[in-house]
Amino acid sequence: MTTVESSPRVVEQQSVETPTVRHVARRALFWVAAAVVVLLLLLVTVLVIGSNQGGIRLSSTNPAPQGAEALATVLANHGVTVTATDSLKQTKAAIDDPEHTTLFLYDDGVYLTDDQLVDAVALADTVVLVDPTFSELHAAAPEVAQAGAVTGALDADCSLTAVKKAEVVSAGGFGYRVVDDSADALKCLGSGDRVYSLIQLQRDAGRLIVLGTTDALTNEFIKNDGNAALAINLLGENENLVWYIPTIADVSDSTVTPADLTPAWVIPVLGLLMITALAAALWRGRRFGPLIVENLPVTVRASETMQGRARLYERGSARLRALDALRIGAIQRLAASVGLPRLATVDEVSVAVAAVTKRPVAEVRRVLVDEAPGNDTALVRLSDELLTLEHAVVAAVHPA
């Protein structure tokens, strides 16, 4: 598409001011609102997912399927005093009679250090260590090693009272092996290949029971098979039961510092990154003069604006829109040439131009308004007719 100037008059100046902070903020308001909505949706999703996960697994106060509130309630109804603790400090305060207290210890988040774990298992004569990790076994029960996951059902196969009364137990959890043949160990709930889900280790001061059948204790499976008989007889043997699930409170109470948990290479790398960032800031932030903050007007030549719009119109095949831009300028100049005010209507301009040029009003109106270009050739022809009409008016009003 060819762009034709509608008048020999050329250069006008247009001033465009730099957008202010208010304008930029107004433009960004939609995206800010969208970001807030997305964040709220993410927050709601996280909360919903978190609530569906059922809280802390095997917690004595958790009624969700993965909790163990049902077992704790049954034990309390049978006269056992159940005390829930979430830190080693609380656990020490809750155990005042180690001989008549059973300690239930389940550190699913691995919050305890080896020293804390050794201190915890020494608090009571009877300790049930549930689902211990490799490091926990190494610290508290080095005679036992992990042996992988166990599924299905397990039959009673030892003289332990809780196991004999259960007869059959859901095996969902992990199994263990005794790796020290000299250990005084009672192995129960075997699943083959010397793998057992319950191992009782006899200590000088009492006994430590390593229990891997975690599903059998949950609200979801406590009623299946002989799970309830196993759990009640195992944890209800003493009149006091301290239900200890370590939390982040044990980490804050420990002597471990962030430096102890940080790899040796982290601090040198962080120092190098800080030096690099400082050097980059000095390099890119240097200036050759003071920083001026003001809205500077930007001058754009009218011809550049016209050519830019013409390219956009051509790319979008907007012939009528391009012609309208030429017609508006032509009508304004024609109105001034025939002595009409700037607010004169197109009809008034058409009548006045027709009277001056001795042309039919319909013909003038066709050029100024009515005819729409169907192709590029028609657009060029109409722009030429506009220019011819302007020349005719100038010649009529100001004859040579």
mmCIF file of C-alpha atoms in Angstrom, residues 1-7 310 314 318-324 326-327 366-367 371-389:
data_model
loop_
_atom_site.group_PDB
_atom_site.id
_atom_site.type_symbol
_atom_site.label_atom_id
_atom_site.label_comp_id
_atom_site.label_asym_id
_atom_site.label_seq_id
_atom_site.Cartn_x
_atom_site.Cartn_y
_atom_site.Cartn_z
ATOM 1 C CA MET A 1 0.000 0.000 0.000
ATOM 2 C CA THR A 2 1.385 3.411 -1.004
ATOM 3 C CA THR A 3 1.035 6.319 1.390
ATOM 4 C CA VAL A 4 0.410 9.732 -0.162
ATOM 5 C CA GLU A 5 0.702 12.968 1.761
ATOM 6 C CA SER A 6 -2.511 14.934 1.538
ATOM 7 C CA SER A 7 -0.913 18.363 1.565
ATOM 8 C CA ALA A 310 0.953 4.235 7.321
ATOM 9 C CA GLU A 314 -0.666 -1.244 5.294
ATOM 10 C CA ALA A 318 -6.787 -0.784 6.942
ATOM 11 C CA ARG A 319 -7.385 1.271 3.784
ATOM 12 C CA LEU A 320 -10.475 3.091 5.036
ATOM 13 C CA ARG A 321 -8.752 4.044 8.285
ATOM 14 C CA ALA A 322 -5.760 5.415 6.346
ATOM 15 C CA LEU A 323 -8.053 7.376 4.035
ATOM 16 C CA ASP A 324 -10.015 8.751 7.011
ATOM 17 C CA LEU A 326 -6.125 11.948 5.135
ATOM 18 C CA ARG A 327 -9.759 13.138 4.869
ATOM 19 C CA ARG A 366 -18.127 11.531 -2.308
ATOM 20 C CA VAL A 367 -14.494 12.565 -2.170
ATOM 21 C CA GLU A 371 -16.673 6.561 -1.093
ATOM 22 C CA ALA A 372 -14.753 3.709 0.591
ATOM 23 C CA PRO A 373 -11.618 2.325 -1.087
ATOM 24 C CA GLY A 374 -11.885 -1.328 -2.074
ATOM 25 C CA ASN A 375 -8.218 -1.764 -2.948
ATOM 26 C CA ASP A 376 -4.907 0.062 -2.944
ATOM 27 C CA THR A 377 -5.569 1.584 -6.366
ATOM 28 C CA ALA A 378 -8.824 3.165 -5.152
ATOM 29 C CA LEU A 379 -7.037 4.484 -2.070
ATOM 30 C CA VAL A 380 -4.363 6.195 -4.190
ATOM 31 C CA ARG A 381 -7.024 7.615 -6.519
ATOM 32 C CA LEU A 382 -9.078 9.064 -3.663
ATOM 33 C CA SER A 383 -6.001 10.562 -2.000
ATOM 34 C CA ASP A 384 -5.140 12.199 -5.338
ATOM 35 C CA GLU A 385 -8.706 13.532 -5.620
ATOM 36 C CA LEU A 386 -8.414 15.020 -2.130
ATOM 37 C CA LEU A 387 -5.207 16.791 -3.125
ATOM 38 C CA THR A 388 -6.792 17.993 -6.388
ATOM 39 C CA LEU A 389 -9.839 19.306 -4.518
#
